[in-house]
Coordinates of C-alpha atoms and ligand atoms in Angstrom, one line a residue:
M12 CA 46.6 86.1 49.4
R13 CA 47.4 87.9 53.1
K14 CA 44.2 86.9 54.6
E15 CA 44.6 83.3 53.4
L16 CA 47.7 83.7 54.9
I17 CA 46.6 84.8 58.2
A18 CA 43.5 82.6 58.3
L19 CA 46.3 79.2 58.1
L20 CA 48.1 80.8 61.0
V21 CA 45.3 80.9 63.4
I22 CA 44.3 77.0 62.0
V23 CA 48.0 76.5 62.7
A24 CA 47.9 77.9 66.2
V25 CA 44.4 76.5 66.9
V26 CA 45.6 73.0 66.2
A27 CA 49.0 72.9 67.8
C28 CA 49.2 73.8 71.5
S29 CA 47.0 76.5 72.6
S30 CA 43.4 75.3 72.5
S31 CA 43.1 76.8 75.9
R32 CA 44.8 80.1 75.0
N33 CA 42.6 80.8 72.1
A34 CA 39.2 79.5 73.7
D35 CA 38.3 83.0 73.9
N36 CA 39.4 84.0 70.6
S37 CA 41.7 86.6 71.8
I38 CA 44.5 85.4 69.5
P39 CA 47.3 88.1 70.7
V40 CA 48.4 89.7 67.1
A41 CA 52.4 89.2 68.2
S42 CA 52.1 85.7 67.7
F43 CA 51.9 86.3 64.0
Q44 CA 55.3 87.4 63.4
Q45 CA 56.8 84.6 64.9
D46 CA 57.8 81.3 63.0
V47 CA 54.6 79.1 63.1
T48 CA 57.0 76.2 63.9
S49 CA 59.3 76.0 66.6
E50 CA 62.1 73.6 67.3
L51 CA 60.4 71.9 69.8
A52 CA 57.1 71.7 67.7
L53 CA 59.3 70.3 64.9
L54 CA 60.6 67.4 67.2
M55 CA 57.6 66.5 68.5
R56 CA 56.2 66.1 65.2
T57 CA 59.4 63.5 64.8
M58 CA 58.3 62.0 68.0
A59 CA 54.5 61.6 66.9
A60 CA 55.3 60.2 63.5
H61 CA 57.8 57.7 65.1
A62 CA 55.4 56.6 67.9
D63 CA 52.4 56.1 65.1
S64 CA 55.1 54.3 63.0
V65 CA 55.8 51.9 66.2
K66 CA 52.4 51.7 66.2
A67 CA 51.6 50.5 62.4
A68 CA 54.7 47.9 62.7
L69 CA 53.2 46.4 66.2
A70 CA 50.1 45.9 64.2
R71 CA 52.1 44.2 61.1
D72 CA 55.0 42.0 62.3
G73 CA 56.2 43.9 65.5
K74 CA 59.7 44.7 64.0
L75 CA 60.3 48.1 65.3
P76 CA 61.4 51.1 63.1
P77 CA 65.1 52.4 63.7
K78 CA 65.2 54.4 67.3
P79 CA 65.0 57.7 66.8
A80 CA 68.0 60.3 68.5
I81 CA 66.1 62.6 70.6
K82 CA 69.0 64.9 71.3
T83 CA 67.2 68.1 71.8
L84 CA 63.8 67.6 73.9
F85 CA 65.9 69.4 76.6
T86 CA 67.5 72.5 74.8
A87 CA 64.5 72.7 71.5
T88 CA 63.2 76.6 71.3
P89 CA 59.7 76.2 72.2
T90 CA 57.1 78.3 70.6
Q91 CA 57.1 81.8 71.9
G92 CA 55.0 82.4 75.0
M93 CA 55.2 78.7 75.6
H94 CA 55.3 77.7 79.6
I95 CA 58.3 75.3 80.1
D96 CA 58.0 74.1 83.7
P97 CA 61.4 74.2 85.3
I98 CA 60.2 70.8 87.4
T99 CA 57.9 69.0 85.5
Y100 CA 58.8 69.1 82.1
P101 CA 62.4 67.4 82.9
T102 CA 61.0 65.1 84.3
F103 CA 58.5 64.3 82.2
G104 CA 61.2 64.2 79.3
K105 CA 63.3 61.6 81.3
D106 CA 60.5 59.5 81.7
Y107 CA 59.7 59.7 78.0
L108 CA 63.3 58.7 77.1
A109 CA 63.4 56.1 79.7
K110 CA 60.2 54.3 77.9
L111 CA 62.0 54.6 74.6
D112 CA 65.0 52.9 75.7
A113 CA 62.8 50.1 77.3
L114 CA 60.6 49.9 74.3
Y115 CA 63.9 48.9 72.2
K116 CA 64.9 46.7 75.1
A117 CA 61.5 45.1 75.5
P118 CA 60.9 40.9 74.1
K119 CA 58.8 41.0 71.3
A120 CA 56.0 39.7 73.0
E121 CA 56.1 42.8 75.5
R122 CA 56.3 45.6 72.9
P123 CA 52.7 46.8 72.8
Q124 CA 52.7 46.9 76.5
A125 CA 56.3 48.9 76.3
Y126 CA 54.7 50.9 73.3
N127 CA 51.5 51.9 75.5
A128 CA 53.8 53.2 78.8
L129 CA 55.5 55.5 75.9
V130 CA 52.5 57.0 74.9
Q131 CA 51.5 57.3 78.4
S132 CA 54.7 59.2 79.0
C133 CA 53.5 61.3 76.1
A134 CA 50.0 62.2 77.7
N135 CA 51.9 62.6 81.1
C136 CA 53.6 65.4 80.1
H137 CA 50.9 67.1 77.9
G138 CA 48.7 66.9 80.6
T139 CA 50.5 70.0 82.2
H140 CA 52.7 71.4 79.1
C141 CA 50.2 72.1 75.7
P142 CA 47.0 70.1 75.9
G143 CA 46.2 70.2 72.5
P144 CA 47.6 67.1 71.3
L145 CA 45.7 65.2 74.0
M146 CA 43.2 63.9 72.3
R147 CA 45.3 62.5 69.5
I148 CA 47.6 61.2 71.6
R149 CA 44.7 59.1 73.5
K150 CA 44.0 57.5 70.2
M151 CA 47.5 56.1 69.9
Y152 CA 47.1 53.3 72.6
V153 CA 46.8 49.9 71.1
A154 CA 44.4 47.1 72.8
V155 CA 46.9 44.5 75.4
E156 CA 45.6 41.4 75.4
E157 CA 45.5 40.5 79.5
Ligands
HEC2 C1 58.7 66.6 78.5 C2 57.3 66.9 77.5 C3 56.4 66.6 76.6 C4 56.7 65.1 76.1 C5 57.1 63.7 76.8 C6 56.1 65.0 74.7 N1 55.7 66.2 74.8 FE1 54.5 66.8 72.7 N2 54.9 68.7 73.4 C7 55.3 69.4 74.1 C8 55.0 70.5 74.2 C9 56.0 71.8 75.5 C10 55.0 70.7 72.9 C11 54.9 72.2 72.5 C12 56.0 72.9 71.6 C13 56.1 74.0 70.7 O1 55.3 74.7 70.7 O2 57.2 74.4 71.1 C14 54.4 69.5 72.3 C15 53.6 69.8 71.1 C16 53.4 68.6 70.7 C17 52.9 68.4 69.6 C18 52.0 69.8 68.4 C19 53.3 70.0 67.5 C20 53.2 71.0 66.6 O3 53.0 70.7 65.3 O4 52.7 72.2 67.0 C21 52.4 67.2 69.2 C22 51.6 66.8 68.1 C23 52.6 66.7 70.2 N3 53.5 67.4 71.2 C24 53.1 65.1 70.5 C25 53.6 64.4 71.4 C26 53.7 63.0 71.4 C27 52.9 61.8 70.3 C28 54.4 62.7 72.3 C29 55.1 61.4 72.6 C30 55.6 60.3 71.6 C31 54.6 63.7 73.0 N4 54.0 64.4 72.2 C32 56.0 63.9 74.2 C33 55.9 68.5 75.5 C34 55.6 67.0 75.1

């Protein structure tokens, strides 16, 4: 049982953010003693699920899901050891919130572009914080007719 649990924790750690940190397979033992999912990671899952549902809505009828209240982007506790840059993180975070507002204000015909701008704001922050999800984020864009 313990072995399976540790294997699961290793998988979770690798799938989440730490792809670069774990590249040399030297996962610090201490990382097993913390809660697996931080407040910030949980919030990110909500943000990612929301973006996925917007993408699905655009493919369907363009009717957006309810706008999520993202209240704790600047206060949620990150995974232990995760560096949150005091300058770039708030800048990228405000940009995400601005793109979220813009999406809900955009006329229907412009929602695909507004959605792509939202996904770009995810990618921008993940370029400097937590690169693990970047592959997934790059697949979230929608094709836009010029
Ligand atoms: C302002 C910076 C920032 C923005 C904007 C941002 N992220 Fe994140 N994201 C992070 C950080 C930092 C973490 C690591 C959280 C932790 O481990 O505590 C993270 C973690 C994640 C995770 C992993 C969660 C887990 O289960 O461990 C996913 C997936 C993710 N983000 C997707 C997204 C998507 C999709 C968007 C846009 C809708 C987005 N992020 C916007 C900084 C950001």
